Amino acid sequence: MTLYAQIDRTHSPLRVTFPAPYNAAVDLVDRHVAQGRGERVAYVDDHGSTTYTKLASQVDRAGHALRALGVRREERVVLVMQDTVDFPTVFLGAMKIGAVPVPVNTLLHPDDYTYLLNDSRARVIVVSDTLLPKLEKAIAASPHLAHVVTARTSLGASTSGDRGSPPQLLHLLEKAWPTLDAVETSADEVAFWLYSSGSTGTPKAAMHLHSHIMWTSALYAQGVLGMREDDVVYSAAKLFFAYGLGNGLTFPLSVGATAVLATERVTSQAFARVMTAHRPTLFCGVPTLFASILADTLLDPRALSTRLRASISAGEALPKHIGEKWRAAYGTDILDGIGSTELLHIFLSNRHGEVHYGTSGRPVPGYDVDIRGEDGQMVRDGEEGILWVRGPTAAAGYWNQREKSLAAFHGPWTRTGDRYSRDADGFYTYAGRGDDMLKVGGIWVSPFEVESALASHEAVLEAAVVGDADADQLTKPRAFVVLKDHSQANPALEAELKAFVKSKLASYKYPRWIEFVAELPKTATGKIQRFRLRS
Ligand code: 3UK
């Protein structure tokens, strides 16, 4: 009986077939042990390295530990975790017992977690010890949670043994049995969820299947990047983000490669440290990070990039000048590609040897990409329209969100909401969003959310938020604010309002610029005219 997905490379686009039953956790970890790669290093994190053999036993222990806490097949386990080997351990342990891991953004505001715990009805939450204080209120408010487990982030931070403190993952794993038979899931069964935020309303969970893991690996990681067993992958984008989850978990494990994880906030200095210590062959970041690394004059690019064979950018469009400067300094191209939580990973990308900076490249073989006008018809080359995608990795839908599912998923096609045009050579260029959503440092920001936060300040009458380009041509929120008393407008109030938004929302959402205006441009029906504020 075969347990693993088969990739047929004689077909173009290639084909992936799955046995029945199929559990992706077995394919990602146990396969390497069974095929003699057990002593290879799967992870290097702040604590040390973990071989595939060790990872396999940790994953199995995690499966048993979750079961012992009462987690059953199909139940959700929320992960609010920093990037250490505990993340893949819990993620894959949950999948192996047929439960559904739900990694969530670690940068959110405390209030945001209440919704996520209620919406997912998670049984168990695994949270990094450093993040626990931020989660306490949401945990106390959740009627569905049965257990909280803490994961150790740094070496000294153990609080084990304190009475009343939640059990530690470390201790649960130690006590658990190290071998586990995978639950016989099917390739079409929901394997994990990822939340995504929209312009209005609450975040929605895209439900992904066991088969989507090998499909994204075959089509993008192996097909486009040529990822192999001897690669060492460093994703600055964290594992909670679909982009980081592929780069740092499902891709390297699918080919038996090594992934480097770091818990620290990613800065140019942190980048330099990881590059020096681990010599990665592939580096994955977002445009803001590439810009800040290039701006750091203390770094020696040639010394840092001795083994680097490619860099990858996604999350928002990579400005042309950043790609060109990077190639000159670091000696490798940046492959800009667009992916989404709905499609799981990158479906349109630049490729080795045919990089066109300022574009998102061409469709990843295995995906079909259309640009359609308002009437639903394909537009001609050079004309703008909305980007639609068809491929084997579209989410099964959003959890409990019928309206939003219908708006995004249309049979095999997914509507991205991005405006694009295609040139005569078949390269696709991003032309902004079809809605008001902003990508800031690669993460969604809803202008409405920032506006409501501003409007809740006592000095503010109303506010409008739009995206504006910073010195690197990267989008940041800009706010136009009408005060109750216009004479109060001054730099001190501007600073206060920025700090106020940071205290109410995840801090990456705050407006980098605030302009006090006497009134906002509106339509006859009172709707704010954002296009006038953008220009
Ligand atoms: C925007 C881009 C221009 C675009 C993601 C790689 O970003 C990811 O997922 P999200 O759900 O956001 C999706 C939206 O982000 N976008 C992403 N990449 C680009 N725009 N150029 C790009 N290169 O608006 C898209 O609809 O957060 C990225 C892999 C997996 C992902 N989930």
Coordinates of C-alpha atoms and ligand atoms in Angstrom, one line a residue:
M1 CA 0.0 0.0 0.0
T2 CA 1.4 3.4 -0.9
L3 CA 1.2 6.3 1.5
Y4 CA 2.7 9.0 -0.5
A5 CA 1.6 11.4 -3.3
Q6 CA 3.1 10.6 -6.7
I7 CA 4.3 13.4 -8.9
D8 CA 4.2 12.6 -12.6
R9 CA 6.8 14.9 -14.3
T10 CA 6.3 13.5 -17.8
H11 CA 3.2 15.6 -18.2
S12 CA 3.1 19.3 -18.7
P13 CA 1.8 20.8 -16.4
L14 CA 2.8 18.0 -14.2
R15 CA 0.3 15.8 -12.3
V16 CA 0.0 14.9 -8.7
T17 CA -2.0 11.8 -7.7
F18 CA -2.9 10.8 -4.2
P19 CA -3.5 7.3 -2.7
A20 CA -6.5 6.6 -0.5
P21 CA -6.3 7.1 2.4
Y22 CA -3.8 10.0 2.4
N23 CA -2.5 12.0 5.3
A24 CA -0.1 14.8 4.3
A25 CA 1.7 14.7 7.6
V26 CA 3.0 11.2 6.7
D27 CA 4.2 12.4 3.3
L28 CA 6.0 15.5 4.8
V29 CA 7.8 13.7 7.7
D30 CA 7.6 9.9 7.9
R31 CA 8.5 9.4 4.2
H32 CA 12.0 10.8 4.7
V33 CA 12.6 8.5 7.6
A34 CA 11.3 5.5 5.7
Q35 CA 13.4 6.4 2.7
G36 CA 16.7 6.7 4.6
R37 CA 16.8 10.5 5.1
G38 CA 16.1 10.4 8.8
E39 CA 19.5 11.8 9.9
R40 CA 19.1 14.9 7.7
V41 CA 18.3 18.1 9.4
A42 CA 14.7 19.3 9.0
Y43 CA 14.9 22.4 11.2
V44 CA 17.4 24.8 12.7
D45 CA 15.8 27.2 15.2
D46 CA 17.0 29.4 18.1
H47 CA 17.4 26.2 20.2
G48 CA 19.4 24.0 17.9
S49 CA 18.7 21.5 15.1
T50 CA 16.1 18.8 14.6
T51 CA 16.6 15.8 12.3
Y52 CA 13.7 14.2 10.4
T53 CA 13.8 11.2 12.7
K54 CA 13.5 13.5 15.7
L55 CA 10.8 15.6 14.1
A56 CA 8.8 12.4 13.3
S57 CA 8.8 11.3 16.9
Q58 CA 8.0 14.8 18.2
V59 CA 5.1 15.1 15.7
D60 CA 3.8 11.7 16.9
R61 CA 4.1 12.8 20.5
A62 CA 2.2 16.0 19.7
G63 CA -0.6 13.9 18.1
H64 CA -0.9 11.8 21.3
A65 CA -0.7 14.9 23.6
L66 CA -3.5 16.6 21.7
R67 CA -5.6 13.5 21.8
A68 CA -5.0 13.3 25.6
L69 CA -6.4 16.8 25.9
G70 CA -9.5 15.6 24.2
V71 CA -8.9 16.8 20.6
R72 CA -10.8 14.6 18.2
R73 CA -10.8 14.3 14.4
E74 CA -12.0 17.5 12.6
E75 CA -11.7 19.7 15.7
R76 CA -9.6 22.8 15.5
V77 CA -6.4 23.6 17.3
V78 CA -5.4 27.2 17.2
L79 CA -1.7 28.0 17.1
V80 CA -0.5 31.5 18.2
M81 CA 3.1 30.6 18.0
Q82 CA 6.5 32.1 17.2
D83 CA 8.7 30.4 14.7
T84 CA 10.4 27.5 16.5
V85 CA 10.3 23.8 15.7
D86 CA 7.3 23.5 18.1
F87 CA 5.2 25.1 15.3
P88 CA 5.6 22.3 12.7
T89 CA 5.5 19.8 15.6
V90 CA 2.0 20.9 16.7
F91 CA 0.8 21.7 13.2
L92 CA 1.7 18.3 11.8
G93 CA 0.8 16.5 15.0
A94 CA -2.8 17.9 14.8
M95 CA -3.0 17.0 11.1
K96 CA -1.8 13.5 11.7
I97 CA -4.7 12.8 14.1
G98 CA -7.1 14.3 11.6
A99 CA -7.6 17.4 13.6
V100 CA -7.4 20.9 11.9
P101 CA -4.5 23.2 12.9
V102 CA -5.4 26.9 12.6
P103 CA -2.2 29.1 12.7
V104 CA -3.0 32.7 13.4
N105 CA -1.2 36.0 13.1
T106 CA 0.9 36.6 16.2
L107 CA 0.9 40.4 15.7
L108 CA -2.8 41.0 16.3
H109 CA -4.4 43.2 19.0
P110 CA -5.7 41.3 22.1
D111 CA -9.3 41.9 21.0
D112 CA -8.8 40.3 17.6
Y113 CA -8.2 36.9 19.2
T114 CA -11.6 36.7 20.8
Y115 CA -13.3 36.5 17.4
L116 CA -10.8 33.9 16.1
L117 CA -11.3 31.6 19.1
N118 CA -15.1 31.9 18.9
D119 CA -15.3 31.5 15.1
S120 CA -13.0 28.5 15.0
R121 CA -14.5 26.9 18.2
A122 CA -11.0 25.6 18.9
R123 CA -10.8 22.9 21.5
V124 CA -7.1 23.6 22.3
I125 CA -4.9 26.6 21.8
V126 CA -1.2 26.4 21.7
V127 CA 0.4 29.7 22.5
S128 CA 4.0 30.8 22.8
D129 CA 4.8 31.8 26.4
T130 CA 5.8 35.3 25.3
L131 CA 2.4 35.9 23.7
L132 CA 0.3 34.4 26.5
P133 CA -0.4 37.7 28.3
K134 CA -1.8 39.1 25.1
L135 CA -4.1 36.1 24.8
E136 CA -5.4 35.9 28.3
K137 CA -8.6 38.0 27.8
A138 CA -9.6 36.1 24.7
I139 CA -8.9 32.8 26.3
A140 CA -11.1 33.7 29.3
A141 CA -13.9 34.7 27.0
S142 CA -13.9 31.6 24.9
P143 CA -16.7 29.1 25.8
H144 CA -15.2 26.4 23.4
L145 CA -11.7 26.1 24.6
A146 CA -11.0 23.1 26.9
H147 CA -7.2 23.6 27.2
V148 CA -4.4 26.1 26.8
V149 CA -0.9 24.8 26.2
T150 CA 2.2 27.1 26.3
A151 CA 5.2 26.7 24.1
R152 CA 8.6 27.8 25.2
T153 CA 10.1 30.6 23.0
S154 CA 13.4 31.4 24.6
L155 CA 15.7 29.2 26.7
G156 CA 15.3 30.9 30.0
A157 CA 11.6 31.5 29.9
S158 CA 10.2 28.3 31.5
T159 CA 7.4 28.9 33.9
S160 CA 6.8 25.2 34.4
G161 CA 5.5 24.1 37.8
D162 CA 3.8 27.3 38.7
R163 CA 0.5 26.4 40.1
G164 CA -2.4 27.6 38.0
S165 CA -0.2 28.2 34.9
P166 CA -1.1 26.2 31.7
P167 CA 0.7 23.0 30.9
Q168 CA 3.9 23.3 28.9
L169 CA 4.1 21.7 25.5
L170 CA 7.6 20.5 26.3
H171 CA 6.3 18.4 29.3
L172 CA 3.3 17.1 27.4
L173 CA 5.6 15.9 24.6
E174 CA 8.0 14.3 27.0
K175 CA 5.2 12.2 28.6
A176 CA 3.6 11.2 25.3
W177 CA 4.4 8.0 23.3
P178 CA 6.7 8.6 20.3
T179 CA 5.0 6.6 17.6
L180 CA 1.5 7.1 16.3
D181 CA -0.5 5.7 13.4
A182 CA -1.8 8.5 11.2
V183 CA -5.6 8.9 11.0
E184 CA -6.7 7.7 7.6
T185 CA -7.8 11.0 6.1
S186 CA -8.5 11.5 2.5
A187 CA -6.6 13.8 0.1
D188 CA -9.9 15.8 -0.2
E189 CA -10.3 16.3 3.5
V190 CA -9.8 19.6 5.3
A191 CA -6.2 19.6 6.7
F192 CA -5.8 23.2 8.1
W193 CA -7.4 26.7 8.0
L194 CA -5.8 30.1 7.4
Y195 CA -7.6 33.3 8.3
S196 CA -7.7 36.2 5.9
S197 CA -9.1 39.7 6.5
G198 CA -11.4 41.5 4.1
S199 CA -12.4 45.2 3.7
T200 CA -15.6 44.8 5.7
G201 CA -16.6 42.5 8.5
T202 CA -14.6 39.9 10.3
P203 CA -11.7 37.7 9.1
K204 CA -12.7 34.5 7.3
A205 CA -11.0 31.1 7.5
A206 CA -10.0 29.6 4.2
M207 CA -10.2 25.8 4.5
H208 CA -7.4 23.9 2.8
L209 CA -7.1 20.2 2.0
H210 CA -4.5 17.5 2.6
S211 CA -3.8 17.5 -1.2
H212 CA -3.1 21.2 -1.4
I213 CA 0.3 20.8 0.4
M214 CA 1.8 18.5 -2.3
W215 CA 0.2 20.4 -5.1
T216 CA 1.7 23.8 -4.1
S217 CA 5.1 22.1 -3.6
A218 CA 5.1 20.3 -6.9
L219 CA 3.8 23.3 -9.0
Y220 CA 5.7 26.2 -7.3
A221 CA 8.4 25.0 -4.9
Q222 CA 9.7 22.3 -7.2
G223 CA 8.4 23.5 -10.5
V224 CA 9.4 27.2 -10.3
L225 CA 12.0 27.4 -7.5
G226 CA 13.6 24.0 -8.2
M227 CA 13.6 23.3 -4.4
R228 CA 15.7 20.2 -3.6
E229 CA 16.8 18.1 -0.7
D230 CA 20.1 20.0 -0.3
D231 CA 18.4 23.4 -0.1
V232 CA 18.6 25.4 3.2
V233 CA 15.5 27.7 3.2
Y234 CA 15.2 30.9 5.3
S235 CA 11.8 32.5 5.3
A236 CA 11.7 35.8 7.0
A237 CA 7.9 35.7 6.5
K238 CA 6.6 33.9 9.5
L239 CA 4.9 30.5 9.5
F240 CA 1.5 31.8 10.5
F241 CA 1.2 33.5 7.1
A242 CA 0.3 31.3 4.1
Y243 CA 3.4 32.5 2.4
G244 CA 5.7 31.6 5.3
L245 CA 3.9 28.3 5.9
G246 CA 4.8 27.1 2.4
N247 CA 8.4 28.5 2.5
G248 CA 9.3 27.3 6.0
L249 CA 7.2 24.2 6.5
T250 CA 5.4 22.5 3.7
F251 CA 8.0 23.2 0.9
P252 CA 11.2 22.2 2.6
L253 CA 9.5 19.1 4.3
S254 CA 8.1 18.0 0.9
V255 CA 11.6 17.6 -0.5
G256 CA 13.5 16.7 2.6
A257 CA 15.3 20.0 2.8
T258 CA 16.4 22.1 5.8
A259 CA 14.4 25.2 7.1
V260 CA 15.8 27.9 9.3
L261 CA 13.5 29.4 11.8
A262 CA 14.0 32.5 14.0
T263 CA 11.7 34.0 16.6
E264 CA 13.1 37.5 16.6
R265 CA 11.4 40.4 14.8
V266 CA 12.9 40.5 11.3
T267 CA 15.3 43.4 10.8
S268 CA 18.3 43.8 8.5
Q269 CA 20.5 42.9 11.5
A270 CA 18.5 39.7 12.2
F271 CA 18.8 38.9 8.5
A272 CA 22.5 39.3 8.6
R273 CA 22.8 37.1 11.7
V274 CA 20.8 34.2 10.1
M275 CA 22.7 34.5 6.7
T276 CA 26.0 34.4 8.5
A277 CA 25.1 31.5 10.9
H278 CA 23.2 29.3 8.4
R279 CA 24.2 30.2 4.9
P280 CA 20.8 29.6 3.3
T281 CA 20.4 28.8 -0.4
L282 CA 16.9 30.3 -0.6
F283 CA 15.7 33.5 1.1
C284 CA 12.0 34.5 1.2
G285 CA 10.9 38.0 2.3
V286 CA 8.4 40.8 1.6
P287 CA 9.3 44.0 -0.3
T288 CA 9.6 46.1 2.8
L289 CA 12.2 43.8 4.2
F290 CA 14.2 43.8 1.0
A291 CA 14.1 47.6 1.1
S292 CA 15.3 47.8 4.7
I293 CA 18.1 45.3 4.1
L294 CA 19.3 47.3 1.1
A295 CA 19.2 50.5 3.1
D296 CA 21.5 49.1 5.8
T297 CA 24.9 50.3 4.9
L298 CA 26.6 48.2 7.6
L299 CA 26.0 44.9 5.8
D300 CA 28.4 43.3 3.4
P301 CA 26.1 41.7 0.8
R302 CA 28.7 39.5 -0.9
A303 CA 29.8 38.0 2.4
L304 CA 26.3 37.3 3.4
S305 CA 25.1 35.7 0.2
T306 CA 27.8 33.1 -0.5
R307 CA 25.4 30.2 -0.9
L308 CA 22.3 32.1 -1.9
R309 CA 20.9 30.9 -5.2
A310 CA 17.6 32.8 -5.3
S311 CA 15.5 35.2 -3.3
I312 CA 11.7 35.3 -3.3
S313 CA 9.3 38.1 -2.7
A314 CA 5.5 38.1 -2.3
G315 CA 2.8 39.7 -0.2
E316 CA 2.7 42.9 -2.2
A317 CA 4.2 44.1 -5.5
L318 CA 8.0 44.4 -5.6
P319 CA 9.1 47.8 -6.9
K320 CA 11.4 47.5 -9.9
H321 CA 14.3 49.5 -8.3
I322 CA 14.4 47.1 -5.3
G323 CA 14.9 44.0 -7.5
E324 CA 17.6 45.7 -9.6
K325 CA 19.5 47.0 -6.5
W326 CA 19.3 43.5 -4.9
R327 CA 20.6 41.8 -7.9
A328 CA 23.6 44.2 -8.1
A329 CA 24.3 43.9 -4.4
Y330 CA 23.5 40.2 -3.5
G331 CA 24.2 38.6 -6.9
T332 CA 20.8 36.8 -7.2
D333 CA 17.5 37.9 -8.6
I334 CA 14.4 38.4 -6.5
L335 CA 11.6 36.2 -7.9
D336 CA 8.5 38.3 -7.3
G337 CA 5.3 36.2 -7.3
I338 CA 1.7 36.7 -6.3
G339 CA -0.1 34.2 -4.1
S340 CA -3.1 34.4 -1.8
T341 CA -4.5 32.7 1.3
E342 CA -7.3 31.5 -0.9
L343 CA -5.0 29.8 -3.4
L344 CA -2.5 28.9 -0.6
H345 CA 0.6 29.9 -2.4
I346 CA 2.1 31.5 -5.5
F347 CA 0.3 31.0 -8.8
L348 CA 1.9 33.8 -10.9
S349 CA 5.6 34.3 -10.7
N350 CA 8.9 35.4 -12.2
R351 CA 11.3 32.6 -13.0
H352 CA 15.0 32.0 -13.0
G353 CA 16.5 33.4 -16.1
E354 CA 13.4 35.3 -17.2
V355 CA 12.9 38.0 -14.5
H356 CA 10.9 41.1 -15.6
Y357 CA 11.2 43.5 -12.7
G358 CA 8.0 45.5 -12.1
T359 CA 5.8 42.5 -13.1
S360 CA 4.6 39.4 -11.3
G361 CA 5.9 37.2 -14.1
R362 CA 3.8 34.6 -15.8
P363 CA 1.4 31.8 -14.6
V364 CA 3.0 29.0 -12.7
P365 CA 2.4 25.9 -14.9
G366 CA -0.6 24.1 -13.5
Y367 CA -2.6 27.3 -12.9
D368 CA -4.7 29.2 -15.4
V369 CA -4.9 32.9 -15.0
D370 CA -7.5 35.2 -16.7
I371 CA -7.9 39.0 -16.6
R372 CA -11.6 39.8 -16.9
G373 CA -13.5 43.1 -17.4
E374 CA -16.6 44.2 -15.5
D375 CA -18.7 42.2 -18.0
G376 CA -16.9 39.0 -17.2
Q377 CA -15.2 38.8 -20.6
M378 CA -11.4 38.5 -21.0
V379 CA -9.8 41.9 -21.7
R380 CA -7.2 42.4 -24.4
D381 CA -3.4 42.5 -23.8
G382 CA -2.5 45.9 -22.3
E383 CA -5.9 46.4 -20.8
E384 CA -6.7 46.3 -17.1
G385 CA -9.2 44.0 -15.5
I386 CA -9.6 41.7 -12.5
L387 CA -7.4 38.7 -12.0
W388 CA -9.1 35.3 -11.8
V389 CA -7.2 32.1 -11.1
R390 CA -7.9 28.4 -11.6
G391 CA -5.8 25.7 -10.1
P392 CA -5.8 22.6 -7.8
T393 CA -5.1 24.5 -4.6
A394 CA -8.1 26.8 -4.2
A395 CA -9.6 26.6 -0.7
A396 CA -12.8 24.5 -0.3
G397 CA -14.5 27.7 0.9
Y398 CA -14.6 30.0 3.9
W399 CA -15.8 28.5 7.1
N400 CA -19.4 29.5 7.9
Q401 CA -19.3 32.4 5.4
R402 CA -21.6 31.7 2.6
E403 CA -21.8 35.2 1.1
K404 CA -18.1 35.7 1.1
S405 CA -17.4 32.2 -0.3
L406 CA -19.8 32.9 -3.2
A407 CA -18.1 36.2 -4.0
A408 CA -14.6 34.6 -4.1
F409 CA -15.0 31.0 -5.4
H410 CA -16.9 30.4 -8.7
G411 CA -16.6 26.7 -9.5
P412 CA -13.0 26.0 -10.2
W413 CA -12.2 29.8 -10.6
T414 CA -11.2 32.2 -7.8
R415 CA -11.7 35.9 -8.1
T416 CA -8.6 37.6 -6.5
G417 CA -9.9 41.2 -6.4
D418 CA -6.6 42.4 -7.8
R419 CA -6.4 44.6 -10.9
Y420 CA -3.8 43.4 -13.5
S421 CA -2.8 43.8 -17.1
R422 CA -0.9 41.4 -19.3
D423 CA 1.7 42.5 -21.9
A424 CA 2.3 41.0 -25.3
D425 CA 5.1 38.7 -23.9
G426 CA 2.6 37.2 -21.4
F427 CA 4.0 39.0 -18.3
Y428 CA 1.4 40.2 -15.8
T429 CA 1.6 43.6 -14.1
Y430 CA -0.2 44.5 -10.8
A431 CA -2.3 47.6 -11.1
G432 CA -3.8 48.0 -7.6
R433 CA -6.7 46.5 -5.8
G434 CA -10.3 46.4 -7.1
D435 CA -11.4 47.3 -3.5
D436 CA -10.0 49.5 -0.8
M437 CA -7.8 47.0 0.9
L438 CA -4.2 47.8 1.6
K439 CA -1.2 45.5 1.8
V440 CA 1.3 46.9 4.4
G441 CA 4.5 45.0 4.8
G442 CA 2.8 42.1 3.0
I443 CA -0.1 42.0 5.5
W444 CA -3.7 43.0 4.9
V445 CA -5.0 46.3 6.4
S446 CA -8.6 47.3 6.1
P447 CA -8.9 51.2 5.8
F448 CA -12.3 51.0 7.5
E449 CA -10.8 49.4 10.6
V450 CA -8.2 52.2 10.9
E451 CA -10.9 54.8 10.2
S452 CA -13.1 53.5 13.0
A453 CA -10.2 53.5 15.4
L454 CA -9.4 57.1 14.6
A455 CA -13.1 58.1 14.9
S456 CA -13.2 56.6 18.4
H457 CA -10.8 59.3 19.6
E458 CA -12.6 62.1 21.3
A459 CA -11.0 64.9 19.2
V460 CA -12.0 63.3 15.9
L461 CA -15.2 63.9 14.0
E462 CA -14.5 61.6 11.0
A463 CA -11.6 60.1 9.1
A464 CA -10.7 58.5 5.8
V465 CA -7.7 56.2 5.2
V466 CA -6.1 55.4 1.8
G467 CA -2.8 53.8 0.7
D468 CA 0.1 56.0 -0.2
A469 CA 3.6 55.3 -1.5
D470 CA 6.6 55.8 0.8
A471 CA 10.1 56.6 -0.4
D472 CA 10.6 53.0 -1.6
Q473 CA 7.2 53.0 -3.5
L474 CA 5.7 50.7 -0.9
T475 CA 2.2 51.2 0.3
K476 CA 1.5 52.6 3.8
P477 CA -1.8 54.0 5.3
R478 CA -2.3 57.7 5.1
A479 CA -5.2 59.3 7.1
F480 CA -7.3 62.4 6.4
V481 CA -8.8 63.5 9.7
V482 CA -11.6 66.0 10.3
L483 CA -11.4 67.3 13.9
K484 CA -14.4 68.3 16.0
D485 CA -12.5 71.6 16.6
H486 CA -10.2 72.3 13.6
S487 CA -8.2 74.8 15.7
Q488 CA -6.8 71.8 17.7
A489 CA -4.8 70.5 14.7
N490 CA -1.1 70.4 15.5
P491 CA 1.9 67.9 15.4
A492 CA 1.3 66.9 19.1
L493 CA -2.3 65.7 18.2
E494 CA -0.9 63.9 15.1
A495 CA 1.5 62.0 17.3
E496 CA -1.2 61.2 19.8
L497 CA -3.6 59.9 17.2
K498 CA -0.9 57.6 15.8
A499 CA -0.2 56.2 19.3
F500 CA -4.0 55.9 19.8
V501 CA -4.4 53.7 16.7
K502 CA -1.5 51.6 17.8
S503 CA -3.1 51.0 21.1
K504 CA -6.4 50.0 19.6
L505 CA -5.2 47.9 16.6
A506 CA -2.3 45.6 15.6
S507 CA 0.5 48.2 15.5
Y508 CA 1.4 47.7 11.8
K509 CA -2.0 49.2 10.9
Y510 CA -1.3 52.7 12.2
P511 CA -1.4 55.7 9.7
R512 CA 2.2 56.7 8.9
W513 CA 1.0 60.2 7.8
I514 CA -2.0 62.2 9.2
E515 CA -3.4 65.2 7.4
F516 CA -5.9 67.4 9.2
V517 CA -8.6 68.6 6.7
A518 CA -11.7 70.8 7.1
E519 CA -13.9 68.2 5.3
L520 CA -13.7 64.9 3.3
P521 CA -14.7 64.7 -0.3
K522 CA -18.1 62.9 -0.5
T523 CA -20.7 61.9 -3.1
A524 CA -24.2 63.3 -3.0
T525 CA -25.2 60.2 -1.0
G526 CA -22.5 60.9 1.6
K527 CA -20.0 58.2 0.6
I528 CA -16.3 59.1 0.9
Q529 CA -14.6 59.5 -2.4
R530 CA -11.4 57.7 -1.8
F531 CA -10.1 58.1 -5.4
R532 CA -10.0 61.9 -4.8
L533 CA -8.0 61.4 -1.6
R534 CA -5.6 59.0 -3.4
S535 CA -4.7 61.7 -6.0
Ligands
3UK1 C1 -1.5 40.8 -2.8 C2 0.5 40.8 -4.3 C3 1.2 42.2 -6.0 C4 -2.6 40.7 -3.7 C5 0.5 35.3 -0.2 C6 2.4 34.4 -1.3 O1 0.1 37.6 0.2 C7 -0.4 36.4 0.3 O2 -1.6 36.1 0.7 P1 -2.7 37.1 1.3 O3 -4.0 36.4 1.4 O4 -2.8 38.3 0.2 C8 -3.1 38.1 -1.1 C9 -3.1 39.4 -1.8 O5 -1.9 40.1 -1.6 N1 -0.2 40.3 -3.3 C10 0.4 39.2 -2.8 N2 1.6 39.0 -3.5 C11 1.7 40.0 -4.4 N3 0.3 41.9 -5.1 N4 2.4 41.5 -6.2 C12 2.6 40.4 -5.4 N5 3.8 39.7 -5.6 O6 -3.5 41.7 -3.5 C13 -3.2 39.3 -3.3 O7 -4.6 39.2 -3.7 O8 -2.2 37.8 2.6 C14 1.6 35.5 -0.9 C15 2.1 33.1 -1.0 C16 1.0 32.9 -0.3 C17 0.2 34.0 0.2 N6 -0.9 33.7 0.9

